[in-house]
Amino acid sequence: MNKGISIITAGALVLAFAVAGQAASQGAAPSAGCIMLKTVAEVEQSYTTDSGETAKRLVPAAKVVPGGEVVWTVTASNVCDKPADNVAINNPVPEHMSYVPQSAMGPGTEIAFSIDGRKFAAPEALTVRMDDGAERAARADEYSYIRWTFTNALQPGSVAFARFRAVVK
Amino acid sequence: MNQMRNLALALVIASVALFGAGRAMAAGVPAGTAIENTAVVNYTVGGSAQATSSNTVSVTVAEILDVVVTLQSPTVSVAPGDAQQELVYRVTNTGNGPEAFLLTMTSTLTGDDFDPVPSVPAIYFDTDNSGDLSAADTAYVPGSNDPLLQPDAFVTLLVVNDIPASLVSGNRGRSQLTSAARTGTGPPGTVFAGQGEASTDAVVGTTGADGDATGEYLISDVSVTAVKSQTVTDPFGANRPLPGAQITYQIVVAAAGTGTAAAAAFVDAIPANTTFVAGSLQLNGAPLTDAADADGGAYAAAPTPQVTVQLGDLTQASGPQTIRFAVTIN
């Protein structure tokens, strides 16, 4: 299952160094543990390829404006010599942002959302209670939390990722 | 959407496509706001639970430059040679940071019949919010008192023109107010590095960081005519003007032309040697009380007996107004 997306590195120590080095450029160093977790903010940029075609690529989010879309990527690396089980990445939708519908992805994960941070469910099962007591389907811009639950263990030296998009309000 | 992205890219190499399709709000998150994000991972290793936080990523919201100008006054009716006629505009900062705006006006526009002549100065702040030029209003001096507007805030401005002489009724003349962000204008996506609020970048928004609106003057004339007729009824059932006979007067007032006779009032003296018949005053068949009150009709005995009917703003579209009252011959 994980073979398709895992990056097998030469050794856990090497990976740990690389992750720490990259993290320094985008904020405080992650805390210690068997899984190194790294968050990156990027924006989609259109550019013209050598053959004259228009293509898109992700570049670091230097600036955003209201209405602008940020691609958040969370990378989890197992830096221990034991597999990590029951891996779940939790990420709040950042303050001042709205989650972009159907943008959350993560190979080998089941993705659930929450409005209150307690009840997590798939989008079709998430509801909001209205003033009259009736329940309606929650809108994507009402999601406050996203959780990626990995179906398989994260093996030593493996890297997995989770990604979502959000728009600046 | 794609066009906008391509345009932005063509003009600003380092620019990122920043404009979402669903941008409905006027200002959005204030410029300089830090958006922070930290992920947490929970897992077990060898049966023991662990949790790890990621680094915290902070993205600063840049300033978006947007402005909207709207005309607040309807077409202004003027007469040839009128001085200092005002058009009322509103300039609104629809960006997400405080921004100063440069204001300019022009009256040499195409598609109209005449060019209004800008007064000197021609742009005023409507300081007292009266909607017209008054002594309390401050003149706008470019570069000196450019309005500094917070996000979503607006300022009301008056554009003042003189109307040339020798124009004819129905002629139209236009005048335009333009507002431009002081930081800069340009195609959407243009970046002014480090020039936004809190040293963020300033980015031109969908309005191009400038806006304009056009108002119009209409040369209007109006003539008001009043046609009076009378009917006499004597005490013997005939039409002789004897003492005791009643004279009913009917006056038809009508406006003609393209203009408005503002606050038109009909006043008629009670003829000598007659006495007003109490309660006889009517407008368009509806009785009016003799007292000076809300119904606009009144009879006054002093200093000289007279009836008054307030007709309001009369235009040709108002149609003829029929006033009736009666007197008796002394």
XYZ file of C-alpha atoms in Angstrom:
499
model
C 0.000 0.000 0.000
C 2.649 2.479 1.007
C 5.114 1.367 -1.616
C 3.680 3.618 -4.231
C 4.311 6.802 -2.334
C 7.036 5.995 0.148
C 10.504 7.336 -0.323
C 13.029 4.872 1.002
C 16.071 6.769 2.164
C 19.548 5.531 2.899
C 19.125 5.980 6.609
C 16.930 7.595 9.191
C 19.652 9.922 10.473
C 20.261 11.427 7.062
C 16.581 12.146 6.630
C 16.325 13.732 10.046
C 19.051 16.181 9.177
C 17.463 17.093 5.895
C 14.074 17.707 7.453
C 15.514 19.846 10.225
C 17.498 21.895 7.739
C 14.433 22.629 5.618
C 12.264 23.383 8.581
C 14.510 26.208 9.683
C 13.556 28.202 6.611
C 9.849 28.056 7.350
C 9.591 28.586 11.092
C 10.375 26.965 14.406
C 11.988 23.517 14.454
C 9.593 20.613 15.009
C 9.542 18.898 18.356
C 11.315 15.553 18.849
C 9.662 12.155 18.383
C 9.651 9.166 16.113
C 7.827 11.092 13.375
C 9.215 14.356 12.096
C 6.359 16.545 10.903
C 6.903 19.434 8.567
C 4.406 22.009 7.289
C 4.963 24.026 4.107
C 2.840 26.830 2.663
C 2.898 27.228 -1.091
C 0.915 28.970 -3.787
C 0.213 27.884 -7.313
C 2.024 29.869 -9.969
C 1.382 29.850 -13.682
C 4.441 29.896 -15.865
C 5.346 29.354 -19.469
C 7.295 26.241 -20.287
C 10.194 26.127 -22.746
C 7.789 24.805 -25.351
C 5.553 27.838 -24.849
C 2.796 26.087 -22.938
C 1.216 27.435 -19.782
C 1.726 25.215 -16.782
C 1.385 25.512 -13.028
C 3.879 24.919 -10.275
C 4.008 25.390 -6.520
C 6.253 28.096 -5.124
C 6.723 29.211 -1.504
C 3.908 31.466 -0.294
C 5.739 34.768 -0.281
C 2.545 36.768 -0.109
C -1.153 36.159 -0.054
C -4.098 38.493 -0.421
C -7.788 38.048 0.388
C -9.157 35.508 -2.071
C -5.724 33.994 -2.595
C -5.294 30.234 -2.308
C -2.587 28.590 -0.213
C -1.559 24.940 -0.656
C -0.634 23.489 2.748
C 1.503 20.348 2.679
C 2.302 18.347 5.798
C 5.103 15.795 5.485
C 5.524 13.008 8.041
C 8.821 11.109 8.172
C 9.474 8.143 10.411
C 12.967 8.761 11.779
C 12.993 5.801 14.218
C 13.948 2.200 13.547
C 10.469 0.962 14.462
C 7.250 1.311 12.497
C 4.743 3.918 13.662
C 1.194 2.613 13.954
C -2.162 4.370 14.102
C -0.735 7.486 12.462
C -3.142 10.406 12.295
C -2.242 13.935 11.161
C -4.411 16.689 12.558
C -4.415 20.154 11.048
C -6.775 22.991 11.872
C -7.948 25.115 8.975
C -5.842 28.206 9.724
C -7.528 31.248 11.173
C -8.559 33.800 8.507
C -8.847 31.027 5.917
C -11.592 28.873 4.379
C -11.049 25.266 3.352
C -11.377 24.673 -0.408
C -13.963 21.924 -1.098
C -12.500 18.519 -2.004
C -8.939 19.808 -1.808
C -7.749 17.544 1.018
C -5.702 14.584 -0.184
C -3.239 12.087 1.196
C -2.307 8.735 -0.349
C -3.187 5.860 1.937
C -5.309 7.957 4.254
C -8.910 8.331 5.240
C -9.822 11.987 5.580
C -12.363 13.337 8.052
C -13.433 16.856 8.879
C -14.777 18.596 11.935
C -16.516 21.816 12.751
C -16.138 21.716 16.527
C -12.889 19.726 16.832
C -14.664 16.838 18.586
C -16.871 15.138 16.046
C -14.926 14.092 12.943
C -16.744 12.718 9.916
C -16.624 12.452 6.147
C -18.043 15.517 4.346
C -21.362 13.818 3.529
C -21.875 12.900 7.195
C -21.038 16.310 8.632
C -24.026 18.416 9.592
C -24.752 21.784 11.175
C -27.668 22.365 13.524
C -29.657 25.409 12.492
C -31.514 27.828 14.754
C -34.788 25.972 14.230
C -33.208 22.707 15.387
C -33.109 21.125 11.936
C -29.795 19.820 10.612
C -28.304 20.587 7.258
C -25.143 19.459 5.467
C -22.067 21.423 6.512
C -20.418 23.643 3.951
C -16.723 23.259 3.224
C -16.030 26.786 4.448
C -17.385 25.757 7.853
C -14.790 23.052 8.406
C -12.368 23.932 11.188
C -10.268 20.774 11.434
C -8.963 18.129 9.057
C -7.702 14.703 10.096
C -5.803 12.243 7.917
C -5.797 8.708 9.332
C -3.254 6.399 7.730
C -4.548 2.923 6.955
C -1.085 1.351 7.163
C 1.848 1.719 9.549
C 4.539 4.249 8.637
C 7.689 2.189 8.225
C 11.127 3.366 9.392
C 12.605 5.754 6.864
C 9.287 6.252 5.077
C 7.743 9.582 4.258
C 4.029 10.259 3.871
C 2.210 13.453 3.149
C -1.112 15.177 3.548
C -2.235 18.217 1.653
C -5.132 20.685 1.521
C -5.939 24.073 0.065
C -7.441 27.066 1.805
C -8.416 30.552 0.655
C -7.651 33.762 2.541
C -10.931 35.301 3.721
C -9.709 33.747 -14.236
C -7.030 32.265 -16.455
C -6.765 35.492 -18.342
C -6.165 37.350 -15.124
C -3.478 34.924 -14.113
C -1.749 35.187 -17.454
C -1.925 38.952 -17.381
C -0.479 39.088 -13.912
C 2.299 36.753 -14.876
C 3.131 38.586 -18.055
C 3.552 41.861 -16.237
C 5.073 40.770 -13.004
C 7.417 37.863 -13.360
C 7.692 37.120 -9.671
C 3.995 37.529 -9.080
C 1.913 34.632 -7.986
C -1.648 34.210 -9.153
C -3.370 35.623 -6.161
C -6.965 36.123 -7.088
C -9.577 33.591 -6.205
C -12.778 33.368 -8.157
C -14.952 33.567 -5.103
C -13.751 36.886 -3.776
C -17.025 38.412 -2.716
C -16.053 40.374 0.363
C -15.040 43.999 0.020
C -11.882 44.059 2.041
C -11.151 40.645 3.533
C -8.481 39.862 6.079
C -6.561 43.046 6.974
C -3.141 43.546 5.402
C -0.324 42.567 7.737
C -2.314 39.762 9.394
C -0.185 36.688 10.093
C -1.826 33.391 9.111
C -0.214 30.632 11.159
C -0.505 26.888 10.798
C 0.842 23.978 12.848
C 0.013 20.330 12.214
C 0.062 17.608 14.880
C 0.616 13.907 14.297
C -0.544 11.219 16.750
C 0.790 7.676 16.521
C 1.978 4.687 18.508
C 5.412 3.115 18.508
C 5.693 -0.241 20.084
C 2.352 0.302 21.729
C 3.161 3.642 23.377
C 1.346 6.769 22.185
C 3.339 9.693 20.887
C 2.444 13.116 19.497
C 4.602 15.453 17.486
C 3.950 18.998 16.338
C 5.220 20.354 13.072
C 7.009 23.627 12.602
C 4.690 26.632 12.657
C 4.386 28.283 9.271
C 3.415 31.923 9.177
C 2.171 33.612 6.008
C 1.567 37.348 6.062
C -1.419 38.803 4.249
C -0.305 41.413 1.737
C -2.157 44.642 1.063
C -4.576 44.593 -1.829
C -5.235 47.942 -3.507
C -8.826 48.468 -4.593
C -11.131 51.467 -4.811
C -14.674 52.091 -6.025
C -16.177 55.455 -6.969
C -19.957 55.788 -7.073
C -22.174 58.668 -8.095
C -24.565 59.628 -5.313
C -26.600 62.376 -6.987
C -29.209 61.952 -9.706
C -29.006 64.069 -12.859
C -28.760 67.662 -11.673
C -31.222 70.117 -13.254
C -29.524 73.428 -13.982
C -30.135 76.647 -15.887
C -27.676 78.191 -18.355
C -25.158 80.383 -16.502
C -25.678 78.693 -13.109
C -22.552 78.814 -10.919
C -21.137 76.155 -8.579
C -23.450 73.231 -9.291
C -22.535 70.098 -7.332
C -22.384 66.424 -8.199
C -22.034 64.114 -5.189
C -19.667 61.121 -5.275
C -18.539 58.479 -2.821
C -15.019 57.015 -2.843
C -14.776 53.668 -0.996
C -11.579 51.797 -0.097
C -12.438 48.202 -1.046
C -8.898 46.998 -0.318
C -7.713 45.447 2.941
C -5.341 48.112 4.202
C -5.385 51.841 4.946
C -4.703 53.725 1.730
C -4.560 57.342 0.545
C -6.255 58.181 -2.727
C -5.474 60.793 -5.355
C -8.571 62.485 -6.760
C -8.914 64.051 -10.186
C -11.883 65.312 -12.161
C -12.627 66.166 -15.753
C -15.584 67.748 -17.490
C -14.315 67.401 -21.067
C -16.049 64.140 -21.841
C -17.481 62.902 -25.096
C -21.049 61.772 -25.614
C -22.705 64.834 -24.108
C -23.907 68.195 -25.410
C -21.705 70.602 -23.483
C -18.683 70.732 -21.197
C -19.396 71.992 -17.689
C -16.686 74.430 -16.537
C -14.895 73.187 -13.398
C -14.950 75.665 -10.550
C -11.624 76.533 -8.917
C -11.190 74.438 -6.842
C -13.471 71.835 -8.355
C -13.351 69.048 -5.720
C -14.551 69.500 -2.154
C -14.959 67.177 0.791
C -18.590 67.214 1.839
C -17.366 67.931 5.348
C -20.783 68.718 6.770
C -22.492 65.866 4.883
C -25.062 68.258 3.493
C -24.818 66.968 -0.071
C -24.227 70.479 -1.368
C -21.436 73.018 -1.290
C -21.397 75.066 1.857
C -18.942 77.203 3.795
C -17.988 74.282 6.049
C -16.793 72.119 3.138
C -13.027 71.754 2.706
C -11.464 72.065 -0.725
C -9.389 69.092 -1.903
C -5.741 69.871 -2.634
C -3.935 67.009 -4.440
C -0.974 65.684 -2.485
C -1.909 67.792 0.517
C -5.109 66.334 1.921
C -5.561 63.139 -0.080
C -8.209 61.140 1.795
C -6.665 58.326 3.854
C -9.302 55.602 4.071
C -9.388 52.521 6.270
C -10.593 49.272 4.651
C -14.291 49.546 3.711
C -14.357 53.230 4.724
C -15.623 55.887 2.317
C -15.530 59.638 1.894
C -18.166 61.843 0.245
C -16.956 64.374 -2.303
C -18.504 67.191 -4.259
C -17.474 67.952 -7.830
C -18.375 71.562 -8.575
C -18.924 72.990 -12.068
C -20.204 76.234 -13.552
C -22.755 75.899 -16.333
C -21.999 77.822 -19.539
C -24.503 80.407 -20.785
C -26.399 80.095 -24.060
C -27.432 76.475 -23.741
C -30.911 75.223 -24.532
C -33.285 73.091 -22.555
C -32.505 69.394 -22.797
C -28.734 69.825 -23.242
C -26.693 67.415 -21.141
C -23.163 67.895 -19.801
C -21.074 65.301 -17.953
C -18.374 65.468 -15.334
C -16.228 62.626 -13.974
C -14.408 61.977 -10.707
C -11.459 59.554 -10.659
C -9.764 58.103 -7.593
C -6.419 56.287 -7.676
C -4.488 54.521 -4.904
C -1.465 56.609 -3.884
C 0.693 53.496 -3.626
C 0.130 52.873 -7.302
C -2.238 51.564 -9.959
C -1.938 49.095 -12.799
C -3.250 45.812 -14.134
C -4.578 43.451 -11.443
C -1.693 41.533 -9.918
C 0.879 44.301 -10.217
C 3.078 44.197 -7.125
C 4.590 47.132 -5.271
C 7.170 45.324 -3.173
C 7.286 46.310 0.474
C 4.877 49.217 -0.044
C 1.867 47.675 1.646
C 0.660 47.986 5.214
C 3.212 46.772 7.792
C 5.883 46.544 5.069
C 3.990 43.801 3.254
C 3.814 43.879 -0.507
C 1.010 45.902 -2.034
C -0.833 44.113 -4.818
C -3.212 45.760 -7.279
C -6.676 44.232 -6.995
C -9.397 43.614 -9.534
C -10.316 47.313 -9.762
C -6.828 48.200 -10.987
C -6.544 50.309 -7.817
C -8.425 53.117 -9.497
C -12.038 53.906 -10.229
C -14.246 56.603 -11.661
C -17.868 57.605 -11.942
C -19.628 60.119 -14.149
C -22.406 62.516 -13.232
C -24.617 64.615 -15.436
C -26.139 68.070 -15.610
C -29.362 68.661 -17.552
C -30.319 72.113 -18.767
C -33.881 72.440 -17.596
C -36.483 75.120 -17.961
C -39.907 75.142 -16.512
C -42.826 77.516 -16.908
C -45.763 77.510 -14.570
C -49.129 78.743 -15.768
C -52.252 79.486 -13.727
C -55.670 79.820 -15.351
C -58.442 81.248 -13.187
C -62.180 81.055 -13.793
C -65.223 81.880 -11.648
C -68.849 80.901 -11.171
C -71.440 83.128 -9.443
C -74.512 81.824 -7.667
C -76.905 84.429 -6.234
C -79.405 83.862 -3.413
C -82.205 83.679 -5.974
C -80.818 80.785 -7.926
C -79.426 82.894 -10.731
C -75.926 84.093 -11.609
C -76.072 87.781 -10.690
C -73.235 89.270 -8.565
C -75.530 90.578 -5.828
C -74.608 91.045 -2.167
C -74.902 87.601 -0.612
C -74.072 85.867 -3.900
C -71.275 83.238 -3.777
C -68.369 83.298 -6.203
C -66.488 79.992 -6.663
C -63.017 80.436 -8.105
C -61.186 77.654 -9.923
C -57.461 77.958 -10.646
C -55.599 75.374 -12.736
C -51.822 75.431 -12.188
C -49.591 73.513 -14.601
C -45.838 73.198 -15.172
C -44.348 72.801 -18.655
C -40.771 72.088 -19.758
C -38.009 69.739 -18.632
C -37.342 71.317 -15.239
C -38.840 71.335 -11.813
C -40.627 74.211 -10.118
C -39.311 73.547 -6.631
C -41.647 74.011 -3.666
C -44.300 75.688 -5.762
C -46.901 77.619 -3.758
C -50.174 79.142 -4.918
C -51.203 82.354 -3.169
C -54.352 84.318 -3.980
C -55.732 87.402 -2.232
C -59.419 87.415 -1.301
C -60.976 90.171 -3.463
C -62.066 93.414 -1.763
C -65.700 93.534 -0.640
C -65.923 89.760 -0.429
C -65.581 87.275 2.447
C -63.875 83.851 2.264
C -66.267 80.943 2.714
C -64.837 78.873 5.562
C -63.941 75.307 4.605
C -64.302 75.924 0.863
C -60.644 75.368 -0.088
C -59.974 72.280 -2.267
C -57.014 70.815 -4.133
C -57.851 68.397 -6.962
C -61.284 67.840 -5.436
C -59.987 67.052 -1.937
C -60.944 69.499 0.811
C -58.169 71.342 2.647
C -58.574 72.745 6.129
C -58.338 76.493 6.650
C -55.687 76.120 9.353
C -51.994 76.312 8.440
C -51.184 72.633 8.941
C -49.873 69.523 7.239
C -52.386 69.505 4.388
C -50.633 72.477 2.729
C -53.775 74.574 2.355
C -54.514 77.590 4.553
C -56.665 80.697 4.813
C -55.231 83.721 6.591
C -57.423 86.711 7.552
C -54.505 89.007 8.426
C -52.655 91.046 7.380
C -54.659 90.829 4.168
C -57.114 87.986 3.612
C -55.579 85.336 1.337
C -55.529 81.604 0.595
C -52.325 79.589 0.191
C -51.843 76.095 -1.251
C -48.423 74.404 -1.161
C -48.026 72.344 -4.340
C -44.562 70.889 -3.692
C -42.103 70.190 -6.524
C -44.015 70.607 -9.766
C -42.948 69.090 -13.072
C -44.703 68.604 -16.349
C -45.305 65.024 -15.291
C -47.188 66.232 -12.208
C -50.103 67.271 -14.447
C -52.476 70.186 -13.836
C -53.312 71.034 -10.218
C -56.852 72.304 -9.672
C -57.520 74.626 -6.732
C -61.015 75.809 -5.739
C -62.271 78.219 -3.112
C -65.368 80.353 -2.600
C -66.190 83.857 -1.368
C -69.454 85.688 -0.728
C -70.113 89.234 -1.885
C -70.503 91.598 1.077
